[in-house]
Amino acid sequence: QVQLVESGGGLVQSGGSLRLSCAASGSSFISNADMGWYRQGPGKQRELVATIISSGRTNYADSVKGRFTISRDNAKRTVSLQMNSLTPEDTAVYYCNLKFHIDFWGQGTQVTVSS
């Protein structure tokens, strides 16, 4: 059973920064699993924000490239998302994702950016 526990969400002013963290646990977790962050804004579909594969290579949505940085620490079994220069368009529930044959999801953490 895989469990993903997220933290770091909250309310921030436009132009500010937040760092989201996701801690993975459970016997299904393997260091070579791909991980990422998704988000779903109000009235919008879920979208991919950033991914990091087992090799450490990253991929970002165009809307966040240059502002967000995803990283992972396999020893600590964590994945983080550093978010800078936040705008109201970044307001969403952010979900941690782990892919190991099937997708596992965290409970989501709310990020609200005020204008």
mmCIF file of N, CA and C in Angstrom:
data_model
loop_
_atom_site.group_PDB
_atom_site.id
_atom_site.type_symbol
_atom_site.label_atom_id
_atom_site.label_comp_id
_atom_site.label_asym_id
_atom_site.label_seq_id
_atom_site.Cartn_x
_atom_site.Cartn_y
_atom_site.Cartn_z
ATOM 1 N N GLN A 1 0.840 -1.175 0.000
ATOM 2 C CA GLN A 1 0.000 0.000 0.000
ATOM 3 C C GLN A 1 0.887 1.241 0.000
ATOM 4 N N VAL A 2 0.623 2.142 -0.927
ATOM 5 C CA VAL A 2 1.364 3.388 -1.029
ATOM 6 C C VAL A 2 0.543 4.501 -0.398
ATOM 7 N N GLN A 3 1.206 5.293 0.405
ATOM 8 C CA GLN A 3 0.592 6.479 0.978
ATOM 9 C C GLN A 3 1.431 7.692 0.618
ATOM 10 N N LEU A 4 0.774 8.740 0.171
ATOM 11 C CA LEU A 4 1.424 9.991 -0.167
ATOM 12 C C LEU A 4 0.831 11.078 0.715
ATOM 13 N N VAL A 5 1.673 11.720 1.491
ATOM 14 C CA VAL A 5 1.239 12.743 2.426
ATOM 15 C C VAL A 5 1.865 14.063 2.024
ATOM 16 N N GLU A 6 1.018 15.041 1.739
ATOM 17 C CA GLU A 6 1.455 16.327 1.232
ATOM 18 C C GLU A 6 1.402 17.384 2.323
ATOM 19 N N SER A 7 2.244 18.379 2.171
ATOM 20 C CA SER A 7 2.254 19.497 3.092
ATOM 21 C C SER A 7 2.814 20.717 2.378
ATOM 22 N N GLY A 8 2.586 21.878 2.953
ATOM 23 C CA GLY A 8 3.177 23.099 2.454
ATOM 24 C C GLY A 8 2.230 24.060 1.763
ATOM 25 N N GLY A 9 0.997 23.640 1.522
ATOM 26 C CA GLY A 9 0.050 24.529 0.885
ATOM 27 C C GLY A 9 -0.385 25.644 1.812
ATOM 28 N N GLY A 10 -1.055 26.624 1.237
ATOM 29 C CA GLY A 10 -1.539 27.738 2.025
ATOM 30 C C GLY A 10 -1.898 28.924 1.168
ATOM 31 N N LEU A 11 -2.012 30.060 1.821
ATOM 32 C CA LEU A 11 -2.363 31.318 1.175
ATOM 33 C C LEU A 11 -1.117 32.166 1.032
ATOM 34 N N VAL A 12 -0.894 32.685 -0.159
ATOM 35 C CA VAL A 12 0.288 33.481 -0.421
ATOM 36 C C VAL A 12 -0.080 34.630 -1.352
ATOM 37 N N GLN A 13 0.637 35.719 -1.231
ATOM 38 C CA GLN A 13 0.413 36.863 -2.106
ATOM 39 C C GLN A 13 1.000 36.625 -3.487
ATOM 40 N N SER A 14 0.422 37.284 -4.470
ATOM 41 C CA SER A 14 0.971 37.229 -5.813
ATOM 42 C C SER A 14 2.435 37.661 -5.793
ATOM 43 N N GLY A 15 3.259 36.883 -6.468
ATOM 44 C CA GLY A 15 4.688 37.131 -6.478
ATOM 45 C C GLY A 15 5.449 36.381 -5.410
ATOM 46 N N GLY A 16 4.732 35.762 -4.495
ATOM 47 C CA GLY A 16 5.356 35.036 -3.414
ATOM 48 C C GLY A 16 5.750 33.629 -3.796
ATOM 49 N N SER A 17 6.203 32.894 -2.788
ATOM 50 C CA SER A 17 6.710 31.544 -3.001
ATOM 51 C C SER A 17 6.128 30.582 -1.980
ATOM 52 N N LEU A 18 6.022 29.340 -2.382
ATOM 53 C CA LEU A 18 5.659 28.244 -1.509
ATOM 54 C C LEU A 18 6.464 27.024 -1.908
ATOM 55 N N ARG A 19 6.677 26.152 -0.945
ATOM 56 C CA ARG A 19 7.335 24.884 -1.213
ATOM 57 C C ARG A 19 6.427 23.763 -0.734
ATOM 58 N N LEU A 20 6.017 22.924 -1.659
ATOM 59 C CA LEU A 20 5.202 21.766 -1.348
ATOM 60 C C LEU A 20 6.092 20.541 -1.188
ATOM 61 N N SER A 21 5.719 19.697 -0.242
ATOM 62 C CA SER A 21 6.455 18.470 -0.015
ATOM 63 C C SER A 21 5.495 17.297 -0.005
ATOM 64 N N CYS A 22 5.979 16.161 -0.440
ATOM 65 C CA CYS A 22 5.203 14.936 -0.485
ATOM 66 C C CYS A 22 6.076 13.814 0.041
ATOM 67 N N ALA A 23 5.605 13.160 1.077
ATOM 68 C CA ALA A 23 6.317 12.035 1.666
ATOM 69 C C ALA A 23 5.621 10.741 1.277
ATOM 70 N N ALA A 24 6.368 9.830 0.704
ATOM 71 C CA ALA A 24 5.842 8.551 0.259
ATOM 72 C C ALA A 24 6.216 7.461 1.242
ATOM 73 N N SER A 25 5.284 6.560 1.479
ATOM 74 C CA SER A 25 5.542 5.427 2.353
ATOM 75 C C SER A 25 4.790 4.215 1.829
ATOM 76 N N GLY A 26 5.163 3.052 2.338
ATOM 77 C CA GLY A 26 4.516 1.824 1.932
ATOM 78 C C GLY A 26 5.458 0.937 1.146
ATOM 79 N N SER A 27 5.188 -0.344 1.187
ATOM 80 C CA SER A 27 6.072 -1.311 0.552
ATOM 81 C C SER A 27 6.080 -1.211 -0.963
ATOM 82 N N SER A 28 5.084 -0.590 -1.542
ATOM 83 C CA SER A 28 5.018 -0.466 -2.992
ATOM 84 C C SER A 28 5.955 0.602 -3.537
ATOM 85 N N PHE A 29 6.435 1.468 -2.652
ATOM 86 C CA PHE A 29 7.317 2.533 -3.120
ATOM 87 C C PHE A 29 8.644 1.941 -3.555
ATOM 88 N N ILE A 30 9.067 2.312 -4.727
ATOM 89 C CA ILE A 30 10.343 1.898 -5.282
ATOM 90 C C ILE A 30 11.045 3.137 -5.810
ATOM 91 N N SER A 31 12.348 3.162 -5.626
ATOM 92 C CA SER A 31 13.112 4.348 -5.971
ATOM 93 C C SER A 31 13.039 4.694 -7.452
ATOM 94 N N ASN A 32 12.762 3.720 -8.293
ATOM 95 C CA ASN A 32 12.699 3.994 -9.722
ATOM 96 C C ASN A 32 11.311 4.394 -10.211
ATOM 97 N N ALA A 33 10.395 4.618 -9.283
ATOM 98 C CA ALA A 33 9.077 5.088 -9.675
ATOM 99 C C ALA A 33 9.145 6.525 -10.160
ATOM 100 N N ASP A 34 8.293 6.851 -11.106
ATOM 101 C CA ASP A 34 8.167 8.226 -11.557
ATOM 102 C C ASP A 34 7.214 8.972 -10.637
ATOM 103 N N MET A 35 7.531 10.216 -10.359
ATOM 104 C CA MET A 35 6.707 11.012 -9.471
ATOM 105 C C MET A 35 6.440 12.375 -10.093
ATOM 106 N N GLY A 36 5.415 13.026 -9.583
ATOM 107 C CA GLY A 36 5.090 14.329 -10.125
ATOM 108 C C GLY A 36 4.057 15.060 -9.312
ATOM 109 N N TRP A 37 3.750 16.238 -9.781
ATOM 110 C CA TRP A 37 2.720 17.080 -9.193
ATOM 111 C C TRP A 37 1.696 17.449 -10.258
ATOM 112 N N TYR A 38 0.439 17.370 -9.881
ATOM 113 C CA TYR A 38 -0.669 17.810 -10.704
ATOM 114 C C TYR A 38 -1.463 18.847 -9.929
ATOM 115 N N ARG A 39 -2.306 19.570 -10.635
ATOM 116 C CA ARG A 39 -3.162 20.527 -9.956
ATOM 117 C C ARG A 39 -4.505 20.612 -10.658
ATOM 118 N N GLN A 40 -5.496 21.033 -9.910
ATOM 119 C CA GLN A 40 -6.826 21.233 -10.447
ATOM 120 C C GLN A 40 -7.387 22.528 -9.881
ATOM 121 N N GLY A 41 -7.521 23.514 -10.735
ATOM 122 C CA GLY A 41 -8.108 24.774 -10.339
ATOM 123 C C GLY A 41 -9.618 24.707 -10.368
ATOM 124 N N PRO A 42 -10.272 25.688 -9.759
ATOM 125 C CA PRO A 42 -11.737 25.690 -9.734
ATOM 126 C C PRO A 42 -12.317 25.746 -11.140
ATOM 127 N N GLY A 43 -13.201 24.807 -11.434
ATOM 128 C CA GLY A 43 -13.828 24.754 -12.736
ATOM 129 C C GLY A 43 -12.932 24.279 -13.859
ATOM 130 N N LYS A 44 -11.780 23.734 -13.522
ATOM 131 C CA LYS A 44 -10.836 23.293 -14.535
ATOM 132 C C LYS A 44 -10.539 21.806 -14.379
ATOM 133 N N GLN A 45 -10.009 21.228 -15.445
ATOM 134 C CA GLN A 45 -9.581 19.845 -15.391
ATOM 135 C C GLN A 45 -8.215 19.734 -14.727
ATOM 136 N N ARG A 46 -7.941 18.550 -14.218
ATOM 137 C CA ARG A 46 -6.632 18.299 -13.653
ATOM 138 C C ARG A 46 -5.564 18.423 -14.728
ATOM 139 N N GLU A 47 -4.467 19.046 -14.390
ATOM 140 C CA GLU A 47 -3.387 19.215 -15.338
ATOM 141 C C GLU A 47 -2.052 18.861 -14.700
ATOM 142 N N LEU A 48 -1.163 18.405 -15.521
ATOM 143 C CA LEU A 48 0.182 18.087 -15.069
ATOM 144 C C LEU A 48 0.958 19.370 -14.842
ATOM 145 N N VAL A 49 1.633 19.448 -13.714
ATOM 146 C CA VAL A 49 2.465 20.592 -13.392
ATOM 147 C C VAL A 49 3.934 20.279 -13.667
ATOM 148 N N ALA A 50 4.416 19.190 -13.095
ATOM 149 C CA ALA A 50 5.808 18.815 -13.247
ATOM 150 C C ALA A 50 5.967 17.343 -12.930
ATOM 151 N N THR A 51 6.913 16.709 -13.590
ATOM 152 C CA THR A 51 7.250 15.321 -13.302
ATOM 153 C C THR A 51 8.754 15.192 -13.142
ATOM 154 N N ILE A 52 9.137 14.166 -12.410
ATOM 155 C CA ILE A 52 10.542 13.820 -12.273
ATOM 156 C C ILE A 52 10.644 12.303 -12.317
ATOM 157 N N ILE A 53 11.379 11.803 -13.296
ATOM 158 C CA ILE A 53 11.508 10.369 -13.448
ATOM 159 C C ILE A 53 12.660 9.864 -12.588
ATOM 160 N N SER A 54 12.843 8.552 -12.601
ATOM 161 C CA SER A 54 13.809 7.947 -11.695
ATOM 162 C C SER A 54 15.230 8.428 -11.933
ATOM 163 N N SER A 55 15.544 8.790 -13.163
ATOM 164 C CA SER A 55 16.881 9.275 -13.480
ATOM 165 C C SER A 55 17.131 10.689 -12.976
ATOM 166 N N GLY A 56 16.075 11.374 -12.566
ATOM 167 C CA GLY A 56 16.192 12.745 -12.118
ATOM 168 C C GLY A 56 15.811 13.775 -13.157
ATOM 169 N N ARG A 57 15.577 13.358 -14.370
ATOM 170 C CA ARG A 57 15.163 14.291 -15.408
ATOM 171 C C ARG A 57 13.761 14.807 -15.132
ATOM 172 N N THR A 58 13.550 16.060 -15.462
ATOM 173 C CA THR A 58 12.302 16.732 -15.128
ATOM 174 C C THR A 58 11.575 17.207 -16.368
ATOM 175 N N ASN A 59 10.291 17.410 -16.200
ATOM 176 C CA ASN A 59 9.440 17.948 -17.244
ATOM 177 C C ASN A 59 8.445 18.893 -16.594
ATOM 178 N N TYR A 60 8.190 20.022 -17.249
ATOM 179 C CA TYR A 60 7.313 21.038 -16.690
ATOM 180 C C TYR A 60 6.272 21.477 -17.694
ATOM 181 N N ALA A 61 5.103 21.811 -17.173
ATOM 182 C CA ALA A 61 4.119 22.473 -18.003
ATOM 183 C C ALA A 61 4.656 23.836 -18.417
ATOM 184 N N ASP A 62 4.301 24.262 -19.620
ATOM 185 C CA ASP A 62 4.783 25.544 -20.106
ATOM 186 C C ASP A 62 4.409 26.692 -19.169
ATOM 187 N N SER A 63 3.266 26.576 -18.524
ATOM 188 C CA SER A 63 2.781 27.650 -17.684
ATOM 189 C C SER A 63 3.615 27.858 -16.421
ATOM 190 N N VAL A 64 4.395 26.864 -16.031
ATOM 191 C CA VAL A 64 5.168 26.973 -14.796
ATOM 192 C C VAL A 64 6.667 26.906 -15.032
ATOM 193 N N LYS A 65 7.083 26.604 -16.228
ATOM 194 C CA LYS A 65 8.502 26.465 -16.515
ATOM 195 C C LYS A 65 9.230 27.766 -16.221
ATOM 196 N N GLY A 66 10.333 27.647 -15.510
ATOM 197 C CA GLY A 66 11.097 28.811 -15.104
ATOM 198 C C GLY A 66 10.707 29.362 -13.758
ATOM 199 N N ARG A 67 9.546 28.955 -13.248
ATOM 200 C CA ARG A 67 9.076 29.420 -11.955
ATOM 201 C C ARG A 67 9.052 28.313 -10.912
ATOM 202 N N PHE A 68 8.735 27.099 -11.345
ATOM 203 C CA PHE A 68 8.620 25.960 -10.438
ATOM 204 C C PHE A 68 9.802 25.022 -10.630
ATOM 205 N N THR A 69 10.192 24.359 -9.556
ATOM 206 C CA THR A 69 11.254 23.371 -9.606
ATOM 207 C C THR A 69 10.832 22.135 -8.833
ATOM 208 N N ILE A 70 10.860 20.992 -9.488
ATOM 209 C CA ILE A 70 10.551 19.735 -8.837
ATOM 210 C C ILE A 70 11.855 19.023 -8.495
ATOM 211 N N SER A 71 11.870 18.358 -7.349
ATOM 212 C CA SER A 71 13.044 17.610 -6.928
ATOM 213 C C SER A 71 12.602 16.393 -6.134
ATOM 214 N N ARG A 72 13.505 15.444 -6.002
ATOM 215 C CA ARG A 72 13.192 14.247 -5.226
ATOM 216 C C ARG A 72 14.402 13.822 -4.425
ATOM 217 N N ASP A 73 14.124 13.164 -3.324
ATOM 218 C CA ASP A 73 15.150 12.597 -2.477
ATOM 219 C C ASP A 73 14.740 11.151 -2.239
ATOM 220 N N ASN A 74 15.354 10.248 -2.960
ATOM 221 C CA ASN A 74 14.946 8.849 -2.880
ATOM 222 C C ASN A 74 15.228 8.244 -1.504
ATOM 223 N N ALA A 75 16.307 8.669 -0.870
ATOM 224 C CA ALA A 75 16.621 8.151 0.448
ATOM 225 C C ALA A 75 15.543 8.525 1.458
ATOM 226 N N LYS A 76 15.048 9.744 1.359
ATOM 227 C CA LYS A 76 13.989 10.200 2.251
ATOM 228 C C LYS A 76 12.602 9.904 1.711
ATOM 229 N N ARG A 77 12.544 9.413 0.500
ATOM 230 C CA ARG A 77 11.272 9.087 -0.149
ATOM 231 C C ARG A 77 10.343 10.295 -0.174
ATOM 232 N N THR A 78 10.888 11.400 -0.645
ATOM 233 C CA THR A 78 10.121 12.624 -0.748
ATOM 234 C C THR A 78 10.272 13.235 -2.130
ATOM 235 N N VAL A 79 9.274 13.985 -2.515
ATOM 236 C CA VAL A 79 9.326 14.798 -3.716
ATOM 237 C C VAL A 79 8.791 16.172 -3.342
ATOM 238 N N SER A 80 9.438 17.201 -3.852
ATOM 239 C CA SER A 80 9.082 18.562 -3.495
ATOM 240 C C SER A 80 8.820 19.389 -4.738
ATOM 241 N N LEU A 81 8.098 20.464 -4.537
ATOM 242 C CA LEU A 81 7.827 21.414 -5.605
ATOM 243 C C LEU A 81 8.040 22.812 -5.058
ATOM 244 N N GLN A 82 9.108 23.450 -5.495
ATOM 245 C CA GLN A 82 9.378 24.829 -5.140
ATOM 246 C C GLN A 82 8.667 25.720 -6.138
ATOM 247 N N MET A 83 7.803 26.588 -5.649
ATOM 248 C CA MET A 83 6.992 27.442 -6.497
ATOM 249 C C MET A 83 7.338 28.893 -6.212
ATOM 250 N N ASN A 84 7.837 29.579 -7.214
ATOM 251 C CA ASN A 84 8.200 30.981 -7.105
ATOM 252 C C ASN A 84 7.361 31.819 -8.060
ATOM 253 N N SER A 85 7.349 33.112 -7.812
ATOM 254 C CA SER A 85 6.623 34.057 -8.664
ATOM 255 C C SER A 85 5.187 33.617 -8.898
ATOM 256 N N LEU A 86 4.527 33.251 -7.830
ATOM 257 C CA LEU A 86 3.170 32.743 -7.933
ATOM 258 C C LEU A 86 2.196 33.830 -8.379
ATOM 259 N N THR A 87 1.203 33.411 -9.142
ATOM 260 C CA THR A 87 0.145 34.286 -9.614
ATOM 261 C C THR A 87 -1.202 33.681 -9.254
ATOM 262 N N PRO A 88 -2.278 34.475 -9.301
ATOM 263 C CA PRO A 88 -3.596 33.910 -9.009
ATOM 264 C C PRO A 88 -3.961 32.729 -9.903
ATOM 265 N N GLU A 89 -3.394 32.666 -11.091
ATOM 266 C CA GLU A 89 -3.670 31.544 -11.986
ATOM 267 C C GLU A 89 -3.103 30.232 -11.466
ATOM 268 N N ASP A 90 -2.227 30.301 -10.487
ATOM 269 C CA ASP A 90 -1.684 29.099 -9.874
ATOM 270 C C ASP A 90 -2.574 28.548 -8.765
ATOM 271 N N THR A 91 -3.627 29.263 -8.428
ATOM 272 C CA THR A 91 -4.538 28.800 -7.394
ATOM 273 C C THR A 91 -5.171 27.479 -7.803
ATOM 274 N N ALA A 92 -5.030 26.474 -6.968
ATOM 275 C CA ALA A 92 -5.521 25.141 -7.287
ATOM 276 C C ALA A 92 -5.271 24.223 -6.106
ATOM 277 N N VAL A 93 -5.868 23.049 -6.186
ATOM 278 C CA VAL A 93 -5.496 21.959 -5.303
ATOM 279 C C VAL A 93 -4.369 21.200 -5.982
ATOM 280 N N TYR A 94 -3.275 21.047 -5.291
ATOM 281 C CA TYR A 94 -2.108 20.384 -5.834
ATOM 282 C C TYR A 94 -2.015 18.969 -5.296
ATOM 283 N N TYR A 95 -1.795 18.023 -6.201
ATOM 284 C CA TYR A 95 -1.769 16.613 -5.859
ATOM 285 C C TYR A 95 -0.413 16.004 -6.177
ATOM 286 N N CYS A 96 0.106 15.243 -5.251
ATOM 287 C CA CYS A 96 1.307 14.459 -5.465
ATOM 288 C C CYS A 96 0.932 13.153 -6.155
ATOM 289 N N ASN A 97 1.762 12.729 -7.083
ATOM 290 C CA ASN A 97 1.487 11.529 -7.865
ATOM 291 C C ASN A 97 2.704 10.623 -7.901
ATOM 292 N N LEU A 98 2.457 9.338 -7.778
ATOM 293 C CA LEU A 98 3.490 8.315 -7.947
ATOM 294 C C LEU A 98 2.972 7.286 -8.934
ATOM 295 N N LYS A 99 3.780 6.975 -9.916
ATOM 296 C CA LYS A 99 3.402 5.998 -10.932
ATOM 297 C C LYS A 99 4.262 4.751 -10.798
ATOM 298 N N PHE A 100 3.606 3.652 -10.508
ATOM 299 C CA PHE A 100 4.265 2.350 -10.426
ATOM 300 C C PHE A 100 3.257 1.329 -10.930
ATOM 301 N N HIS A 101 3.219 1.175 -12.238
ATOM 302 C CA HIS A 101 2.242 0.363 -12.952
ATOM 303 C C HIS A 101 0.844 0.990 -12.902
ATOM 304 N N ILE A 102 0.479 1.523 -11.767
ATOM 305 C CA ILE A 102 -0.737 2.302 -11.630
ATOM 306 C C ILE A 102 -0.400 3.605 -10.921
ATOM 307 N N ASP A 103 -1.329 4.529 -10.942
ATOM 308 C CA ASP A 103 -1.125 5.832 -10.317
ATOM 309 C C ASP A 103 -1.601 5.841 -8.880
ATOM 310 N N PHE A 104 -0.795 6.439 -8.030
ATOM 311 C CA PHE A 104 -1.163 6.691 -6.645
ATOM 312 C C PHE A 104 -1.188 8.189 -6.426
ATOM 313 N N TRP A 105 -2.121 8.637 -5.598
ATOM 314 C CA TRP A 105 -2.344 10.065 -5.406
ATOM 315 C C TRP A 105 -2.373 10.424 -3.938
ATOM 316 N N GLY A 106 -1.872 11.614 -3.653
ATOM 317 C CA GLY A 106 -2.038 12.174 -2.334
ATOM 318 C C GLY A 106 -3.416 12.771 -2.173
ATOM 319 N N GLN A 107 -3.683 13.284 -0.999
ATOM 320 C CA GLN A 107 -5.005 13.824 -0.697
ATOM 321 C C GLN A 107 -5.218 15.212 -1.275
ATOM 322 N N GLY A 108 -4.157 15.864 -1.673
ATOM 323 C CA GLY A 108 -4.225 17.201 -2.214
ATOM 324 C C GLY A 108 -4.002 18.257 -1.149
ATOM 325 N N THR A 109 -3.384 19.341 -1.548
ATOM 326 C CA THR A 109 -3.180 20.470 -0.659
ATOM 327 C C THR A 109 -3.532 21.754 -1.402
ATOM 328 N N GLN A 110 -4.265 22.617 -0.731
ATOM 329 C CA GLN A 110 -4.783 23.828 -1.355
ATOM 330 C C GLN A 110 -3.712 24.905 -1.410
ATOM 331 N N VAL A 111 -3.547 25.477 -2.583
ATOM 332 C CA VAL A 111 -2.697 26.646 -2.773
ATOM 333 C C VAL A 111 -3.573 27.773 -3.288
ATOM 334 N N THR A 112 -3.592 28.873 -2.566
ATOM 335 C CA THR A 112 -4.377 30.034 -2.956
ATOM 336 C C THR A 112 -3.451 31.239 -3.071
ATOM 337 N N VAL A 113 -3.485 31.882 -4.217
ATOM 338 C CA VAL A 113 -2.637 33.038 -4.481
ATOM 339 C C VAL A 113 -3.533 34.252 -4.646
ATOM 340 N N SER A 114 -3.359 35.226 -3.794
ATOM 341 C CA SER A 114 -4.168 36.430 -3.835
ATOM 342 C C SER A 114 -3.546 37.451 -4.778
ATOM 343 N N SER A 115 -4.397 38.234 -5.418
ATOM 344 C CA SER A 115 -3.933 39.227 -6.370
ATOM 345 C C SER A 115 -3.479 40.498 -5.683
#
